[in-house]
């Protein structure tokens, strides 16, 4: 079974630029999550989708972050404009119904 | 609220045992344990559900004290491959939309 796919794996941008991340969940997983993980900390939930609907986006900085999951499969997370404090690893995860979440390899973002 | 893990870090020699604790201020429905190696995504180890059900890794065991809102992960006869950062993810109440809040993390180093 293929795992959660993410791209790109690494991204370096300057502050005030925009960036987008892509995630393809495990086939059949209706629930998809985006997390932000700052170095030395645990993953922090940004947004949770159930199919193509948003379940929880309470911790998403909506003035600069946006996410969508068209057709209930792939998802993109966008930051516009980026700030220095957005430097982190952005993890996508999908959930096996009745089980737990499985994470993708993540995208390491460095904002200069 | 973020669950608190203890200890923050532990160093073991190969073959020794370790216990990692996860404590929440809220009543828990489930606890999920993950291990993350440097530069990699968190990998699922075990899930403990309210009522005693457990699913996960064969060589790693865990406990879930619902009354104390605590979980412990037991690593016995540690191997070099056990090195990494361990996170607990806690789920408060069952809503049908699983949402995990991850702990502060415990760094484990196993030396030869």
PDB file of C-alpha atoms in Angstrom:
ATOM      1  CA  UNK A   1       0.000   0.000   0.000  1.00  0.00           C
ATOM      2  CA  UNK A   2       1.463   3.352  -1.014  1.00  0.00           C
ATOM      3  CA  UNK A   3       1.929   5.890   1.768  1.00  0.00           C
ATOM      4  CA  UNK A   4       1.081   9.570   1.986  1.00  0.00           C
ATOM      5  CA  UNK A   5       2.912  11.506  -0.725  1.00  0.00           C
ATOM      6  CA  UNK A   6       4.064  15.108  -0.390  1.00  0.00           C
ATOM      7  CA  UNK A   7       5.935  17.530  -2.583  1.00  0.00           C
ATOM      8  CA  UNK A   8       8.184  19.345  -2.682  1.00  0.00           C
ATOM      9  CA  UNK A   9      10.420  17.862   0.010  1.00  0.00           C
ATOM     10  CA  UNK A  10      12.361  21.086   0.510  1.00  0.00           C
ATOM     11  CA  UNK A  11      11.640  24.730  -0.247  1.00  0.00           C
ATOM     12  CA  UNK A  12      13.611  27.887   0.399  1.00  0.00           C
ATOM     13  CA  UNK A  13      11.904  31.240  -0.161  1.00  0.00           C
ATOM     14  CA  UNK A  14      12.314  34.831   0.918  1.00  0.00           C
ATOM     15  CA  UNK A  15       9.884  36.491   3.284  1.00  0.00           C
ATOM     16  CA  UNK A  16       6.776  37.938   1.650  1.00  0.00           C
ATOM     17  CA  UNK A  17       6.954  35.378  -1.142  1.00  0.00           C
ATOM     18  CA  UNK A  18       4.269  32.744  -1.608  1.00  0.00           C
ATOM     19  CA  UNK A  19       4.637  28.965  -1.498  1.00  0.00           C
ATOM     20  CA  UNK A  20       2.402  25.942  -2.028  1.00  0.00           C
ATOM     21  CA  UNK A  21       2.626  22.375  -0.814  1.00  0.00           C
ATOM     22  CA  UNK A  22       0.892  19.333  -2.241  1.00  0.00           C
ATOM     23  CA  UNK A  23      -0.348  16.177  -0.547  1.00  0.00           C
ATOM     24  CA  UNK A  24      -1.797  12.932  -1.866  1.00  0.00           C
ATOM     25  CA  UNK A  25      -3.250  10.788   0.933  1.00  0.00           C
ATOM     26  CA  UNK A  26      -3.403   7.024   1.179  1.00  0.00           C
ATOM     27  CA  UNK A  27      -6.081   5.681  -1.138  1.00  0.00           C
ATOM     28  CA  UNK A  28      -9.445   5.435   0.575  1.00  0.00           C
ATOM     29  CA  UNK A  29      -8.615   7.726   3.485  1.00  0.00           C
ATOM     30  CA  UNK A  30     -11.389  10.281   3.784  1.00  0.00           C
ATOM     31  CA  UNK A  31      -9.730  12.351   6.503  1.00  0.00           C
ATOM     32  CA  UNK A  32      -6.706  14.491   5.687  1.00  0.00           C
ATOM     33  CA  UNK A  33      -4.669  16.701   8.011  1.00  0.00           C
ATOM     34  CA  UNK A  34      -2.045  19.411   7.619  1.00  0.00           C
ATOM     35  CA  UNK A  35       0.355  19.942  10.502  1.00  0.00           C
ATOM     36  CA  UNK A  36       3.106  22.440  11.163  1.00  0.00           C
ATOM     37  CA  UNK A  37       6.111  21.137  13.087  1.00  0.00           C
ATOM     38  CA  UNK A  38       8.629  23.643  14.339  1.00  0.00           C
ATOM     39  CA  UNK A  39      12.065  22.274  15.217  1.00  0.00           C
ATOM     40  CA  UNK A  40      12.038  20.570  18.613  1.00  0.00           C
ATOM     41  CA  UNK A  41       8.264  20.600  18.989  1.00  0.00           C
ATOM     42  CA  UNK A  42       5.395  18.227  18.343  1.00  0.00           C
ATOM     43  CA  UNK A  43       3.194  18.553  15.242  1.00  0.00           C
ATOM     44  CA  UNK A  44       0.538  21.268  15.504  1.00  0.00           C
ATOM     45  CA  UNK A  45      -2.710  20.796  13.592  1.00  0.00           C
ATOM     46  CA  UNK A  46      -3.419  23.508  11.030  1.00  0.00           C
ATOM     47  CA  UNK A  47      -6.450  22.124   9.221  1.00  0.00           C
ATOM     48  CA  UNK A  48      -8.476  18.919   9.025  1.00  0.00           C
ATOM     49  CA  UNK A  49     -10.590  17.805   6.056  1.00  0.00           C
ATOM     50  CA  UNK A  50     -13.276  15.150   5.898  1.00  0.00           C
ATOM     51  CA  UNK A  51     -13.578  14.348   2.179  1.00  0.00           C
ATOM     52  CA  UNK A  52     -13.537  17.849   0.651  1.00  0.00           C
ATOM     53  CA  UNK A  53     -15.091  19.629   3.639  1.00  0.00           C
ATOM     54  CA  UNK A  54     -13.222  21.439   6.418  1.00  0.00           C
ATOM     55  CA  UNK A  55     -13.755  19.901   9.876  1.00  0.00           C
ATOM     56  CA  UNK A  56     -11.360  22.067  11.869  1.00  0.00           C
ATOM     57  CA  UNK A  57      -9.285  25.065  10.848  1.00  0.00           C
ATOM     58  CA  UNK A  58      -9.244  26.824  14.192  1.00  0.00           C
ATOM     59  CA  UNK A  59      -5.435  27.062  14.303  1.00  0.00           C
ATOM     60  CA  UNK A  60      -4.904  28.029  10.688  1.00  0.00           C
ATOM     61  CA  UNK A  61      -3.613  31.629  10.340  1.00  0.00           C
ATOM     62  CA  UNK A  62      -6.237  32.513   7.781  1.00  0.00           C
ATOM     63  CA  UNK A  63      -4.745  35.896   6.925  1.00  0.00           C
ATOM     64  CA  UNK A  64      -1.849  34.131   5.208  1.00  0.00           C
ATOM     65  CA  UNK A  65      -2.566  30.395   5.064  1.00  0.00           C
ATOM     66  CA  UNK A  66      -5.135  28.674   2.883  1.00  0.00           C
ATOM     67  CA  UNK A  67      -5.859  25.060   2.054  1.00  0.00           C
ATOM     68  CA  UNK A  68      -8.161  23.181  -0.216  1.00  0.00           C
ATOM     69  CA  UNK A  69      -9.015  19.605  -0.994  1.00  0.00           C
ATOM     70  CA  UNK A  70     -10.802  19.493  -4.284  1.00  0.00           C
ATOM     71  CA  UNK A  71     -12.607  16.250  -5.185  1.00  0.00           C
ATOM     72  CA  UNK A  72     -11.844  14.879  -1.721  1.00  0.00           C
ATOM     73  CA  UNK A  73      -8.448  13.425  -2.614  1.00  0.00           C
ATOM     74  CA  UNK A  74      -5.356  15.618  -3.143  1.00  0.00           C
ATOM     75  CA  UNK A  75      -4.842  18.719  -1.059  1.00  0.00           C
ATOM     76  CA  UNK A  76      -2.764  21.882  -1.317  1.00  0.00           C
ATOM     77  CA  UNK A  77      -1.625  24.199   1.455  1.00  0.00           C
ATOM     78  CA  UNK A  78      -0.592  27.727   0.519  1.00  0.00           C
ATOM     79  CA  UNK A  79       1.209  30.465   2.424  1.00  0.00           C
ATOM     80  CA  UNK A  80       0.984  34.011   1.086  1.00  0.00           C
ATOM     81  CA  UNK A  81       2.904  36.047   2.117  1.00  0.00           C
ATOM     82  CA  UNK A  82       5.418  33.973   4.082  1.00  0.00           C
ATOM     83  CA  UNK A  83       7.008  35.211   7.303  1.00  0.00           C
ATOM     84  CA  UNK A  84      10.253  34.148   8.945  1.00  0.00           C
ATOM     85  CA  UNK A  85       8.316  32.299  11.673  1.00  0.00           C
ATOM     86  CA  UNK A  86       6.713  30.051   9.040  1.00  0.00           C
ATOM     87  CA  UNK A  87       9.992  28.148   8.748  1.00  0.00           C
ATOM     88  CA  UNK A  88       9.031  24.623   9.756  1.00  0.00           C
ATOM     89  CA  UNK A  89       8.227  21.171   8.452  1.00  0.00           C
ATOM     90  CA  UNK A  90       4.730  20.887   7.015  1.00  0.00           C
ATOM     91  CA  UNK A  91       3.354  17.402   7.466  1.00  0.00           C
ATOM     92  CA  UNK A  92       0.352  15.913   5.752  1.00  0.00           C
ATOM     93  CA  UNK A  93      -1.408  12.924   7.303  1.00  0.00           C
ATOM     94  CA  UNK A  94      -4.387  10.796   6.406  1.00  0.00           C
ATOM     95  CA  UNK A  95      -6.482   8.573   8.576  1.00  0.00           C
ATOM     96  CA  UNK A  96      -7.321   4.931   8.220  1.00  0.00           C
ATOM     97  CA  UNK A  97     -11.003   4.699   9.262  1.00  0.00           C
ATOM     98  CA  UNK A  98     -11.186   3.418  12.816  1.00  0.00           C
ATOM     99  CA  UNK A  99      -7.420   3.444  13.215  1.00  0.00           C
ATOM    100  CA  UNK A 100      -4.824   6.215  13.436  1.00  0.00           C
ATOM    101  CA  UNK A 101      -3.148   8.823  11.304  1.00  0.00           C
ATOM    102  CA  UNK A 102      -0.319   8.068   8.885  1.00  0.00           C
ATOM    103  CA  UNK A 103       2.100  10.838   8.034  1.00  0.00           C
ATOM    104  CA  UNK A 104       3.790  11.775   4.798  1.00  0.00           C
ATOM    105  CA  UNK A 105       7.523  12.617   4.595  1.00  0.00           C
ATOM    106  CA  UNK A 106       6.870  16.334   5.042  1.00  0.00           C
ATOM    107  CA  UNK A 107       8.033  19.504   3.322  1.00  0.00           C
ATOM    108  CA  UNK A 108      10.849  21.442   4.966  1.00  0.00           C
ATOM    109  CA  UNK A 109      10.297  25.171   4.477  1.00  0.00           C
ATOM    110  CA  UNK A 110      12.963  27.758   5.136  1.00  0.00           C
ATOM    111  CA  UNK A 111      11.949  31.413   4.944  1.00  0.00           C
ATOM    112  CA  UNK A 112      14.870  33.838   4.632  1.00  0.00           C
TER     113      UNK A 112
ATOM    114  CA  UNK B   1      -4.279  21.711  25.702  1.00  0.00           C
ATOM    115  CA  UNK B   2      -0.983  20.084  24.856  1.00  0.00           C
ATOM    116  CA  UNK B   3      -0.203  16.902  26.822  1.00  0.00           C
ATOM    117  CA  UNK B   4       3.037  16.891  28.798  1.00  0.00           C
ATOM    118  CA  UNK B   5       5.609  14.160  28.282  1.00  0.00           C
ATOM    119  CA  UNK B   6       8.321  13.025  30.653  1.00  0.00           C
ATOM    120  CA  UNK B   7      11.206  12.674  30.678  1.00  0.00           C
ATOM    121  CA  UNK B   8      12.232  15.240  28.070  1.00  0.00           C
ATOM    122  CA  UNK B   9      15.228  13.143  27.119  1.00  0.00           C
ATOM    123  CA  UNK B  10      16.767   9.793  28.021  1.00  0.00           C
ATOM    124  CA  UNK B  11      19.961   8.017  27.106  1.00  0.00           C
ATOM    125  CA  UNK B  12      20.123   4.230  27.216  1.00  0.00           C
ATOM    126  CA  UNK B  13      22.611   1.531  26.460  1.00  0.00           C
ATOM    127  CA  UNK B  14      21.445  -1.164  24.071  1.00  0.00           C
ATOM    128  CA  UNK B  15      19.376  -3.736  25.935  1.00  0.00           C
ATOM    129  CA  UNK B  16      18.189  -1.414  28.697  1.00  0.00           C
ATOM    130  CA  UNK B  17      14.565  -0.508  29.344  1.00  0.00           C
ATOM    131  CA  UNK B  18      12.803   2.857  29.340  1.00  0.00           C
ATOM    132  CA  UNK B  19       9.408   4.290  30.199  1.00  0.00           C
ATOM    133  CA  UNK B  20       7.972   7.414  28.569  1.00  0.00           C
ATOM    134  CA  UNK B  21       4.976   9.107  30.141  1.00  0.00           C
ATOM    135  CA  UNK B  22       2.231  11.272  28.654  1.00  0.00           C
ATOM    136  CA  UNK B  23      -0.094  13.264  30.878  1.00  0.00           C
ATOM    137  CA  UNK B  24      -3.173  15.269  29.936  1.00  0.00           C
ATOM    138  CA  UNK B  25      -5.272  17.775  31.848  1.00  0.00           C
ATOM    139  CA  UNK B  26      -8.396  16.562  30.052  1.00  0.00           C
ATOM    140  CA  UNK B  27     -10.301  13.286  29.948  1.00  0.00           C
ATOM    141  CA  UNK B  28      -9.010  11.212  27.067  1.00  0.00           C
ATOM    142  CA  UNK B  29     -10.744   9.001  24.524  1.00  0.00           C
ATOM    143  CA  UNK B  30      -7.563   7.616  23.015  1.00  0.00           C
ATOM    144  CA  UNK B  31      -3.784   7.942  23.056  1.00  0.00           C
ATOM    145  CA  UNK B  32      -1.604   7.406  19.987  1.00  0.00           C
ATOM    146  CA  UNK B  33       2.153   6.919  20.154  1.00  0.00           C
ATOM    147  CA  UNK B  34       4.573   7.840  17.368  1.00  0.00           C
ATOM    148  CA  UNK B  35       8.356   7.730  16.899  1.00  0.00           C
ATOM    149  CA  UNK B  36      10.105  10.297  14.730  1.00  0.00           C
ATOM    150  CA  UNK B  37      13.679   9.997  13.542  1.00  0.00           C
ATOM    151  CA  UNK B  38      15.628  13.082  12.591  1.00  0.00           C
ATOM    152  CA  UNK B  39      14.495  14.460   9.262  1.00  0.00           C
ATOM    153  CA  UNK B  40      11.729  11.904   8.865  1.00  0.00           C
ATOM    154  CA  UNK B  41       7.972  11.805   9.398  1.00  0.00           C
ATOM    155  CA  UNK B  42       6.446  10.444  12.605  1.00  0.00           C
ATOM    156  CA  UNK B  43       5.803   6.700  12.409  1.00  0.00           C
ATOM    157  CA  UNK B  44       2.808   5.136  14.135  1.00  0.00           C
ATOM    158  CA  UNK B  45       3.622   2.770  17.002  1.00  0.00           C
ATOM    159  CA  UNK B  46       0.506   2.144  19.029  1.00  0.00           C
ATOM    160  CA  UNK B  47      -3.014   3.272  19.752  1.00  0.00           C
ATOM    161  CA  UNK B  48      -4.743   2.853  23.113  1.00  0.00           C
ATOM    162  CA  UNK B  49      -8.470   3.326  23.337  1.00  0.00           C
ATOM    163  CA  UNK B  50     -10.727   4.089  26.267  1.00  0.00           C
ATOM    164  CA  UNK B  51     -11.953   0.764  27.537  1.00  0.00           C
ATOM    165  CA  UNK B  52      -8.667  -1.040  27.187  1.00  0.00           C
ATOM    166  CA  UNK B  53      -8.328  -1.866  23.513  1.00  0.00           C
ATOM    167  CA  UNK B  54      -4.775  -1.634  22.131  1.00  0.00           C
ATOM    168  CA  UNK B  55      -3.407  -1.925  18.625  1.00  0.00           C
ATOM    169  CA  UNK B  56       0.165  -1.623  17.523  1.00  0.00           C
ATOM    170  CA  UNK B  57       3.766  -2.667  17.588  1.00  0.00           C
ATOM    171  CA  UNK B  58       4.648  -6.173  18.765  1.00  0.00           C
ATOM    172  CA  UNK B  59       7.808  -5.267  20.687  1.00  0.00           C
ATOM    173  CA  UNK B  60       6.517  -2.133  22.340  1.00  0.00           C
ATOM    174  CA  UNK B  61       3.867  -2.046  25.019  1.00  0.00           C
ATOM    175  CA  UNK B  62       1.895   0.756  26.581  1.00  0.00           C
ATOM    176  CA  UNK B  63      -0.667   1.440  29.250  1.00  0.00           C
ATOM    177  CA  UNK B  64      -3.557   3.879  29.477  1.00  0.00           C
ATOM    178  CA  UNK B  65      -4.880   5.016  32.846  1.00  0.00           C
ATOM    179  CA  UNK B  66      -8.177   6.683  31.999  1.00  0.00           C
ATOM    180  CA  UNK B  67      -8.788   7.951  35.534  1.00  0.00           C
ATOM    181  CA  UNK B  68      -5.414   9.661  35.764  1.00  0.00           C
ATOM    182  CA  UNK B  69      -5.536  10.796  32.117  1.00  0.00           C
ATOM    183  CA  UNK B  70      -2.100   9.310  31.590  1.00  0.00           C
ATOM    184  CA  UNK B  71      -0.395   6.892  29.248  1.00  0.00           C
ATOM    185  CA  UNK B  72       3.006   5.244  29.454  1.00  0.00           C
ATOM    186  CA  UNK B  73       5.088   3.680  26.694  1.00  0.00           C
ATOM    187  CA  UNK B  74       7.371   0.814  27.701  1.00  0.00           C
ATOM    188  CA  UNK B  75      10.477   0.132  25.646  1.00  0.00           C
ATOM    189  CA  UNK B  76      12.105  -3.117  26.728  1.00  0.00           C
ATOM    190  CA  UNK B  77      15.454  -4.512  25.658  1.00  0.00           C
ATOM    191  CA  UNK B  78      16.079  -1.363  23.643  1.00  0.00           C
ATOM    192  CA  UNK B  79      17.731  -1.558  20.247  1.00  0.00           C
ATOM    193  CA  UNK B  80      19.754   1.054  18.401  1.00  0.00           C
ATOM    194  CA  UNK B  81      16.810   1.502  16.041  1.00  0.00           C
ATOM    195  CA  UNK B  82      14.676   2.757  18.935  1.00  0.00           C
ATOM    196  CA  UNK B  83      16.544   6.074  18.929  1.00  0.00           C
ATOM    197  CA  UNK B  84      14.390   9.031  17.997  1.00  0.00           C
ATOM    198  CA  UNK B  85      11.822  11.395  19.427  1.00  0.00           C
ATOM    199  CA  UNK B  86       8.638   9.876  20.812  1.00  0.00           C
ATOM    200  CA  UNK B  87       5.359  11.785  20.705  1.00  0.00           C
ATOM    201  CA  UNK B  88       2.023  10.972  22.228  1.00  0.00           C
ATOM    202  CA  UNK B  89      -1.071  12.227  20.456  1.00  0.00           C
ATOM    203  CA  UNK B  90      -4.190  12.536  22.560  1.00  0.00           C
ATOM    204  CA  UNK B  91      -7.809  12.559  21.478  1.00  0.00           C
ATOM    205  CA  UNK B  92     -10.284  14.253  23.787  1.00  0.00           C
ATOM    206  CA  UNK B  93     -13.743  12.768  23.371  1.00  0.00           C
ATOM    207  CA  UNK B  94     -15.052  10.909  20.352  1.00  0.00           C
ATOM    208  CA  UNK B  95     -16.696  13.114  17.753  1.00  0.00           C
ATOM    209  CA  UNK B  96     -16.286  10.901  14.730  1.00  0.00           C
ATOM    210  CA  UNK B  97     -13.605  13.263  13.456  1.00  0.00           C
ATOM    211  CA  UNK B  98     -10.369  12.153  15.061  1.00  0.00           C
ATOM    212  CA  UNK B  99      -8.291  15.118  16.155  1.00  0.00           C
ATOM    213  CA  UNK B 100      -4.970  14.517  17.891  1.00  0.00           C
ATOM    214  CA  UNK B 101      -3.082  17.007  20.038  1.00  0.00           C
ATOM    215  CA  UNK B 102       0.571  16.040  20.183  1.00  0.00           C
ATOM    216  CA  UNK B 103       2.747  16.165  23.277  1.00  0.00           C
ATOM    217  CA  UNK B 104       6.014  17.924  23.926  1.00  0.00           C
ATOM    218  CA  UNK B 105       8.115  14.954  22.834  1.00  0.00           C
ATOM    219  CA  UNK B 106      10.737  12.722  24.487  1.00  0.00           C
ATOM    220  CA  UNK B 107      14.149  12.320  22.897  1.00  0.00           C
ATOM    221  CA  UNK B 108      15.576   8.811  23.229  1.00  0.00           C
ATOM    222  CA  UNK B 109      19.154   7.902  22.372  1.00  0.00           C
ATOM    223  CA  UNK B 110      20.241   4.278  22.475  1.00  0.00           C
ATOM    224  CA  UNK B 111      23.982   3.752  22.396  1.00  0.00           C
ATOM    225  CA  UNK B 112      25.928   0.525  21.716  1.00  0.00           C
TER     226      UNK B 112
END
